[in-house]
Short mmCIF file of C-alpha atoms and ligand atoms in Angstrom, two decimals:
data_model
loop_
_atom_site.label_atom_id
_atom_site.label_comp_id
_atom_site.label_asym_id
_atom_site.label_seq_id
_atom_site.Cartn_x
_atom_site.Cartn_y
_atom_site.Cartn_z
CA MET A 1 0.02 0.04 0.00
CA ALA A 2 1.25 3.57 -0.91
CA GLU A 3 2.18 5.37 2.11
CA THR A 4 0.03 8.39 2.99
CA ALA A 5 1.32 11.86 3.60
CA HIS A 6 0.32 11.30 7.28
CA THR A 7 3.32 11.20 9.76
CA LYS A 8 3.54 7.96 11.59
CA ARG A 9 1.70 7.79 14.93
CA VAL A 10 0.60 4.76 16.97
CA PHE A 11 -2.48 4.31 18.64
CA SER A 12 -4.05 1.47 20.59
CA GLY A 13 -6.72 1.00 23.35
CA VAL A 14 -7.46 -1.74 26.06
CA GLN A 15 -10.80 -2.14 27.72
CA PRO A 16 -10.71 -1.42 31.44
CA THR A 17 -12.74 -4.73 32.29
CA GLY A 18 -10.66 -6.10 34.86
CA ASN A 19 -7.62 -8.09 35.16
CA LEU A 20 -5.21 -8.06 32.16
CA THR A 21 -4.33 -11.62 30.78
CA LEU A 22 -0.93 -12.79 29.56
CA GLY A 23 -2.89 -12.51 26.16
CA ASN A 24 -3.42 -8.76 26.59
CA TYR A 25 0.16 -8.48 27.70
CA LEU A 26 1.71 -10.36 24.74
CA GLY A 27 -0.49 -9.59 22.12
CA ALA A 28 -0.83 -5.96 22.89
CA VAL A 29 0.80 -4.05 26.02
CA LYS A 30 4.54 -5.87 25.57
CA ARG A 31 4.16 -4.47 22.12
CA PHE A 32 3.05 -0.79 23.19
CA VAL A 33 6.29 -0.70 25.16
CA GLU A 34 8.37 -1.91 22.08
CA MET A 35 6.98 0.83 19.74
CA GLN A 36 7.22 3.67 22.50
CA SER A 37 10.26 5.58 20.81
CA ALA A 38 11.37 9.09 20.39
CA ASP A 39 10.93 8.88 16.47
CA TYR A 40 7.20 9.14 16.71
CA GLN A 41 4.17 9.65 18.87
CA THR A 42 2.63 6.51 21.05
CA ILE A 43 -1.15 7.09 22.26
CA TYR A 44 -2.36 4.27 24.51
CA CYS A 45 -5.97 4.48 25.61
CA MET A 46 -8.10 3.27 28.35
CA VAL A 47 -11.19 2.76 26.39
CA ASP A 48 -13.87 3.12 29.47
CA LEU A 49 -16.76 3.91 27.05
CA HIS A 50 -16.25 0.37 25.60
CA ALA A 51 -15.98 -1.06 28.77
CA VAL A 52 -20.01 -0.29 29.13
CA THR A 53 -21.11 -1.76 26.02
CA ALA A 54 -21.55 -5.28 27.44
CA SER A 55 -22.39 -4.64 31.12
CA TRP A 56 -22.04 -1.75 33.48
CA PRO A 57 -19.76 -2.87 36.67
CA GLY A 58 -20.52 0.10 39.06
CA SER A 59 -19.14 3.32 39.10
CA GLU A 60 -16.49 2.81 41.78
CA GLU A 61 -15.43 -0.50 40.21
CA LEU A 62 -15.22 1.19 36.82
CA ARG A 63 -13.16 4.24 38.01
CA ASP A 64 -10.84 1.45 39.92
CA ASN A 65 -10.53 -0.76 36.67
CA THR A 66 -9.42 2.33 34.69
CA ARG A 67 -7.14 3.35 37.36
CA GLU A 68 -5.80 -0.55 37.62
CA LEU A 69 -5.24 -0.48 33.80
CA ALA A 70 -3.21 2.87 34.11
CA ALA A 71 -1.08 1.23 36.84
CA ALA A 72 -0.70 -1.94 34.61
CA PHE A 73 0.30 0.07 31.72
CA ILE A 74 3.00 1.90 33.77
CA ALA A 75 4.04 -1.29 35.81
CA CYS A 76 4.54 -2.90 32.04
CA GLY A 77 7.02 -0.23 31.20
CA LEU A 78 4.69 2.54 29.28
CA ASP A 79 6.31 5.96 30.21
CA PRO A 80 3.52 8.71 30.72
CA SER A 81 6.33 11.30 29.72
CA GLN A 82 6.97 9.02 26.61
CA SER A 83 3.62 7.92 25.77
CA ILE A 84 0.07 9.87 26.08
CA LEU A 85 -2.01 8.00 28.81
CA PHE A 86 -5.42 8.56 29.17
CA ASN A 87 -8.86 7.29 29.46
CA GLN A 88 -11.22 7.57 26.66
CA SER A 89 -14.09 9.31 28.57
CA GLN A 90 -11.89 12.56 29.33
CA VAL A 91 -11.62 13.17 25.44
CA PRO A 92 -15.14 14.08 24.29
CA ALA A 93 -14.00 14.08 20.81
CA HIS A 94 -14.05 10.31 20.61
CA THR A 95 -17.81 10.23 20.93
CA GLN A 96 -18.11 13.35 18.64
CA LEU A 97 -16.36 11.74 15.59
CA GLY A 98 -17.90 8.35 16.61
CA TRP A 99 -21.35 9.93 16.10
CA VAL A 100 -19.89 11.01 12.49
CA PHE A 101 -18.83 7.29 11.85
CA ASN A 102 -22.29 5.84 13.13
CA CYS A 103 -23.31 7.79 10.04
CA VAL A 104 -20.56 6.76 7.68
CA ALA A 105 -20.47 3.04 8.49
CA ARG A 106 -23.42 0.70 6.81
CA MET A 107 -25.51 -1.54 8.84
CA GLY A 108 -24.18 -4.18 6.51
CA TRP A 109 -20.80 -3.80 7.41
CA MET A 110 -21.74 -3.89 11.43
CA ARG A 111 -23.64 -6.84 10.81
CA ARG A 112 -20.66 -8.96 9.74
CA MET A 113 -18.55 -7.89 13.03
CA THR A 114 -17.83 -11.48 14.29
CA GLN A 115 -16.98 -9.82 17.56
CA PHE A 116 -20.54 -8.41 18.07
CA LYS A 117 -21.80 -12.18 17.42
CA ASP A 118 -19.67 -13.69 19.79
CA LYS A 119 -20.25 -10.90 22.52
CA ALA A 120 -23.97 -10.55 21.98
CA GLY A 121 -24.37 -14.40 21.96
CA LYS A 122 -27.99 -16.15 21.09
CA ASN A 123 -30.12 -13.27 22.05
CA SER A 124 -28.72 -10.11 20.09
CA GLU A 125 -32.17 -8.51 20.67
CA GLU A 126 -31.09 -7.69 24.20
CA ALA A 127 -27.61 -6.60 23.35
CA SER A 128 -27.13 -2.87 23.73
CA VAL A 129 -27.08 -0.44 20.66
CA GLY A 130 -23.56 0.41 22.02
CA LEU A 131 -22.39 -3.18 21.49
CA PHE A 132 -23.69 -2.96 17.89
CA THR A 133 -21.68 0.45 16.92
CA TYR A 134 -18.64 -0.45 18.99
CA PRO A 135 -16.58 -0.55 15.92
CA ALA A 136 -17.42 3.13 14.99
CA LEU A 137 -15.99 4.24 18.11
CA MET A 138 -13.10 2.04 17.97
CA ALA A 139 -12.58 3.75 14.33
CA SER A 140 -12.78 7.10 15.80
CA ASP A 141 -10.36 6.26 18.67
CA ILE A 142 -7.89 5.81 16.14
CA LEU A 143 -8.69 8.46 13.36
CA ILE A 144 -9.43 11.30 16.02
CA TYR A 145 -5.82 11.13 15.89
CA HIS A 146 -4.93 10.45 12.56
CA ALA A 147 -3.24 7.53 13.91
CA THR A 148 -1.28 5.54 10.97
CA HIS A 149 -0.20 2.37 12.75
CA VAL A 150 -2.47 0.42 15.37
CA PRO A 151 -0.69 -2.46 17.33
CA VAL A 152 -3.60 -5.27 18.23
CA GLY A 153 -3.98 -8.97 18.79
CA GLU A 154 -5.53 -11.28 15.97
CA ASP A 155 -9.04 -10.80 17.41
CA GLN A 156 -9.06 -6.85 16.36
CA ARG A 157 -8.05 -7.51 12.73
CA GLN A 158 -11.84 -7.34 11.57
CA HIS A 159 -12.30 -4.05 13.51
CA LEU A 160 -9.24 -2.68 12.02
CA GLU A 161 -10.37 -3.57 8.59
CA LEU A 162 -13.71 -1.55 9.17
CA THR A 163 -11.68 1.18 10.36
CA ARG A 164 -10.09 1.24 7.02
CA ASP A 165 -13.11 1.35 5.33
CA ILE A 166 -14.68 4.04 7.24
CA ALA A 167 -11.49 6.21 6.53
CA ILE A 168 -11.81 5.53 2.61
CA LYS A 169 -15.58 6.24 2.49
CA PHE A 170 -15.22 9.33 4.60
CA ASN A 171 -12.51 10.53 2.46
CA ASN A 172 -14.37 9.71 -0.88
CA ASP A 173 -17.79 10.93 0.39
CA PHE A 174 -16.71 14.13 1.47
CA GLY A 175 -14.27 14.94 -1.10
CA GLU A 176 -10.90 15.25 0.70
CA PRO A 177 -8.94 12.09 -0.52
CA ASP A 178 -6.27 12.35 2.31
CA PHE A 179 -7.87 13.67 5.51
CA PHE A 180 -8.13 10.66 7.12
CA PRO A 181 -5.12 8.17 6.92
CA VAL A 182 -6.08 4.57 6.31
CA PRO A 183 -4.18 2.96 9.21
CA GLU A 184 -2.25 -0.17 9.34
CA PRO A 185 -2.85 -3.00 11.92
CA ILE A 186 0.19 -4.26 13.35
CA ILE A 187 -0.51 -7.84 14.17
CA GLU A 188 3.07 -9.08 14.58
CA GLY A 189 5.02 -11.67 16.45
CA VAL A 190 4.22 -15.09 17.65
CA ALA A 191 1.64 -14.02 20.45
CA THR A 192 -0.98 -12.25 18.53
CA LYS A 193 -3.58 -15.10 19.59
CA VAL A 194 -2.51 -16.43 22.79
CA MET A 195 -4.77 -19.48 23.62
CA SER A 196 -6.65 -20.71 26.68
CA LEU A 197 -4.63 -23.14 28.99
CA ARG A 198 -7.65 -25.48 29.11
CA ASP A 199 -8.64 -25.52 25.57
CA GLY A 200 -6.13 -24.71 22.73
CA SER A 201 -9.04 -23.74 20.40
CA LYS A 202 -10.40 -20.92 22.52
CA LYS A 203 -8.61 -17.63 23.03
CA MET A 204 -7.18 -16.83 26.52
CA SER A 205 -9.73 -14.50 27.84
CA LYS A 206 -10.36 -12.25 30.99
CA SER A 207 -13.82 -13.29 30.54
CA ASP A 208 -13.57 -16.92 30.32
CA PRO A 209 -15.37 -18.38 33.75
CA SER A 210 -12.32 -20.60 34.43
CA ASP A 211 -9.32 -19.01 36.21
CA MET A 212 -6.98 -21.79 35.29
CA SER A 213 -7.66 -20.85 31.56
CA ARG A 214 -5.55 -17.75 31.84
CA ILE A 215 -2.54 -16.14 33.57
CA ASN A 216 -3.50 -12.80 34.99
CA LEU A 217 -0.73 -10.15 35.30
CA THR A 218 -1.97 -10.18 38.96
CA ASP A 219 -1.12 -13.85 39.55
CA ASP A 220 1.68 -14.58 41.83
CA ALA A 221 4.60 -16.82 41.40
CA ASP A 222 3.18 -19.77 42.75
CA THR A 223 -0.30 -19.22 40.91
CA ILE A 224 1.56 -18.93 37.48
CA ALA A 225 3.67 -22.05 38.24
CA LYS A 226 0.42 -24.01 39.05
CA LYS A 227 -1.55 -22.85 36.12
CA PHE A 228 1.17 -23.90 33.61
CA ARG A 229 1.71 -27.16 35.75
CA LYS A 230 -2.10 -27.78 34.78
CA ALA A 231 -2.27 -26.51 31.57
CA LYS A 232 -4.03 -28.88 29.02
CA THR A 233 -1.25 -30.73 26.88
CA ASP A 234 -0.99 -33.94 24.83
CA PRO A 235 0.74 -36.86 25.79
CA GLU A 236 3.61 -36.88 23.77
CA PRO A 237 6.93 -35.19 24.12
CA LEU A 238 7.78 -31.84 22.53
CA PRO A 239 8.48 -32.02 18.92
CA GLU A 240 12.07 -31.92 17.38
CA THR A 241 10.73 -29.72 14.55
CA LEU A 242 8.29 -26.82 14.29
CA GLU A 243 6.13 -28.83 11.57
CA GLY A 244 5.66 -31.26 14.40
CA LEU A 245 3.37 -28.75 16.43
CA GLU A 246 0.88 -28.77 13.60
CA GLY A 247 -2.19 -30.50 14.90
CA ARG A 248 -1.05 -30.03 18.45
CA PRO A 249 -2.84 -26.65 19.45
CA GLU A 250 -1.78 -26.94 23.11
CA ALA A 251 1.64 -27.78 22.75
CA GLU A 252 1.75 -24.88 19.94
CA ASN A 253 0.50 -22.36 22.19
CA LEU A 254 2.80 -22.93 25.10
CA VAL A 255 5.74 -22.97 22.71
CA ASN A 256 4.58 -19.63 21.48
CA ILE A 257 3.86 -18.32 24.80
CA TYR A 258 7.71 -18.92 25.86
CA ALA A 259 8.90 -17.76 22.50
CA ALA A 260 7.11 -14.18 23.24
CA LEU A 261 8.22 -13.96 26.89
CA ALA A 262 12.05 -14.79 25.95
CA ASP A 263 12.09 -12.90 22.85
CA MET A 264 13.09 -15.86 21.03
CA THR A 265 11.60 -17.61 17.70
CA PRO A 266 9.51 -20.79 18.08
CA ALA A 267 12.19 -22.71 16.07
CA ALA A 268 14.79 -21.77 18.61
CA VAL A 269 12.17 -22.66 21.60
CA ILE A 270 12.11 -26.19 19.75
CA ALA A 271 15.74 -26.23 19.04
CA GLU A 272 16.07 -26.28 23.10
CA PHE A 273 13.31 -28.13 24.18
CA GLY A 274 12.46 -30.64 21.41
CA GLY A 275 12.08 -34.25 22.36
CA GLN A 276 11.41 -33.25 26.14
CA GLN A 277 8.54 -34.21 28.26
CA PHE A 278 6.00 -31.39 28.97
CA GLY A 279 7.15 -32.06 32.71
CA GLN A 280 10.45 -30.79 31.93
CA PHE A 281 9.19 -28.02 29.95
CA LYS A 282 6.41 -26.41 31.73
CA PRO A 283 8.63 -25.62 34.86
CA ALA A 284 10.87 -23.82 32.48
CA LEU A 285 8.11 -21.82 31.14
CA ALA A 286 6.74 -20.93 34.44
CA ASP A 287 10.15 -19.82 35.27
CA VAL A 288 10.43 -17.49 32.41
CA ALA A 289 6.83 -16.14 32.93
CA VAL A 290 7.65 -15.21 36.45
CA GLU A 291 10.89 -13.59 35.34
CA LYS A 292 9.21 -11.50 32.75
CA VAL A 293 5.57 -10.88 34.40
CA GLY A 294 5.98 -11.92 37.91
CA GLY A 295 7.05 -8.32 39.02
CA ILE A 296 4.37 -6.56 37.31
CA ALA A 297 1.58 -7.24 40.11
CA ALA A 298 3.65 -5.66 42.84
CA ARG A 299 4.65 -2.66 40.76
CA MET A 300 0.87 -2.09 40.34
CA SER A 301 -0.18 -2.41 43.83
CA GLU A 302 2.77 0.30 44.78
CA LEU A 303 1.07 2.49 42.07
CA MET A 304 -2.37 1.81 43.32
CA ALA A 305 -1.38 3.13 46.61
CA ASP A 306 -1.53 6.82 45.18
CA LYS A 307 -4.76 6.87 43.02
CA ALA A 308 -4.61 10.67 42.95
CA GLU A 309 -1.12 10.53 40.95
CA ILE A 310 -2.88 8.21 38.60
CA ASP A 311 -5.59 10.52 38.18
CA ARG A 312 -3.33 13.42 37.74
CA ILE A 313 -1.34 11.23 35.08
CA LEU A 314 -4.43 10.38 32.98
CA GLY A 315 -5.95 13.98 33.19
CA LYS A 316 -2.59 15.17 31.72
CA GLY A 317 -2.50 12.60 29.26
CA ALA A 318 -6.06 13.62 28.37
CA ASP A 319 -5.06 17.38 28.04
CA ARG A 320 -2.43 16.23 25.59
CA ALA A 321 -4.58 13.83 23.61
CA ALA A 322 -7.20 16.51 23.37
CA GLU A 323 -4.91 19.03 22.11
CA ILE A 324 -4.55 16.75 19.05
CA ALA A 325 -8.05 15.55 18.65
CA GLU A 326 -10.04 18.78 18.66
CA PRO A 327 -8.37 20.43 15.63
CA ILE A 328 -8.91 17.11 13.87
CA LEU A 329 -12.69 17.15 14.83
CA ASP A 330 -13.11 20.87 14.07
CA ARG A 331 -11.92 20.22 10.46
CA THR A 332 -14.11 17.20 10.35
CA TYR A 333 -17.17 19.24 11.32
CA GLU A 334 -15.73 21.99 8.57
CA ILE A 335 -15.61 19.58 5.86
CA MET A 336 -19.12 18.28 6.53
CA GLY A 337 -20.39 21.63 6.93
CA PHE A 338 -21.80 21.83 10.58
CA LEU A 339 -22.20 25.33 11.36
CA GLN A 340 -19.80 26.32 13.95
CA SER A 341 -20.14 30.09 14.95
CA ARG A 342 -18.39 30.56 18.27
P1 TYM B 1 -9.15 -5.64 24.55
O1 TYM B 1 -9.50 -4.78 25.66
O2 TYM B 1 -10.58 -6.95 24.56
O3 TYM B 1 -7.92 -6.25 24.24
C1 TYM B 1 -6.67 -5.49 24.53
C2 TYM B 1 -5.65 -5.91 23.37
O4 TYM B 1 -5.28 -7.34 23.86
C3 TYM B 1 -5.43 -8.06 22.82
N1 TYM B 1 -5.55 -9.46 23.10
C4 TYM B 1 -4.97 -10.49 22.72
N2 TYM B 1 -3.99 -10.57 22.19
C5 TYM B 1 -3.24 -11.96 22.02
N3 TYM B 1 -3.74 -12.98 22.43
C6 TYM B 1 -5.26 -12.94 23.27
N4 TYM B 1 -5.60 -14.04 23.97
C7 TYM B 1 -5.49 -11.65 23.28
N5 TYM B 1 -6.80 -11.21 24.06
C8 TYM B 1 -6.73 -9.75 24.04
C9 TYM B 1 -6.46 -7.48 21.70
O5 TYM B 1 -6.37 -7.92 20.58
C10 TYM B 1 -6.12 -6.04 22.16
O6 TYM B 1 -5.15 -5.61 21.12
N6 TYM B 1 -11.84 -3.44 20.87
C11 TYM B 1 -10.39 -3.36 21.63
C12 TYM B 1 -10.18 -1.96 22.48
C13 TYM B 1 -10.05 -0.83 21.62
C14 TYM B 1 -9.31 -0.44 20.53
C15 TYM B 1 -9.36 0.74 19.95
C16 TYM B 1 -7.84 -1.26 20.28
C17 TYM B 1 -10.99 0.14 21.38
N7 TYM B 1 -10.70 1.41 20.61
C18 TYM B 1 -8.44 1.39 19.33
C19 TYM B 1 -6.90 -0.58 19.21
C20 TYM B 1 -7.81 0.84 18.70
C21 TYM B 1 -10.72 -4.65 22.84
O7 TYM B 1 -11.83 -4.92 23.01
O8 TYM B 1 -9.66 -4.87 23.15
#
């Protein structure tokens, strides 16, 4: 795809819906940290407005989940002086552009969204309208900053394609071919889809009823070791070649998790552990997990001890975010002809 005139700017978001999992960490937050650099701007958002589309957790819980996610971001290595960190509801331009995109996106596009179908379940008549139009707000999160690159896990690919469609349709419909960049999803590495520890065909998710299916970033070392020890596997030893992982989703998942945590390729993991039993591999996996993520929980609790400081960081981040978003919203309104006379 041809590069647009837009300068590189990274945006991504995570829902503050409770504990982050190792899937969120490896598929998203670890990569947010890697992209944090002086060369381009990085903007990372706690998408609290999205977090009420499925259900409302209660006001104090929502506030605390938002702070806890901010603490997790910082504990994982995001630096508020390098990246803009803020929660979505503090920057009204997201919902303002979200409305515009509700009018750009087509019903047929939204109906194809598999995540809506998964989340709404059988009784979609009972799902909130917000859950249905969720992807239009997500497109707005990205495009209100003219972001060009969006690091996400595999499960967000379809939403990113819709974001691209919205950008293209807006630019065409309103005769401004380069106004919104057509953002690139960055879905890279071996951990773009970390699977459940209990079922290699399901993604690791914070909403899975079984806590044994996931590693939470707040799990202590013993819990991490226990969950890996009890992780479902098959009776065969690890294969000697990568091809040998085919048709063995649980084994493949554990190899990929090891590779992502240790910054190795899966081939290098197989070269080291091929032929060994899971009884040997699982403790090594637990060790690397504890080494890489075991300290996050303690750093999070330290940060959570000063909620006022977290609120200050998010407020400052929201001010910086609004400074970028507001002129883009103004220009959008101007392009469309909304009369602005003050
Ligand atoms: P959310 O909150 O469900 O997940 C946050 C990020 O974690 C990734 N992820 C995973 N990656 C690998 N393996 C897994 N098992 C796994 N589970 C989750 C997700 O792909 C995501 O990158 N709709 C988004 C939030 C959002 C957003 C945005 C993202 C709102 N606006 C704008 C990017 C840009 C979501 O629900 O993510």
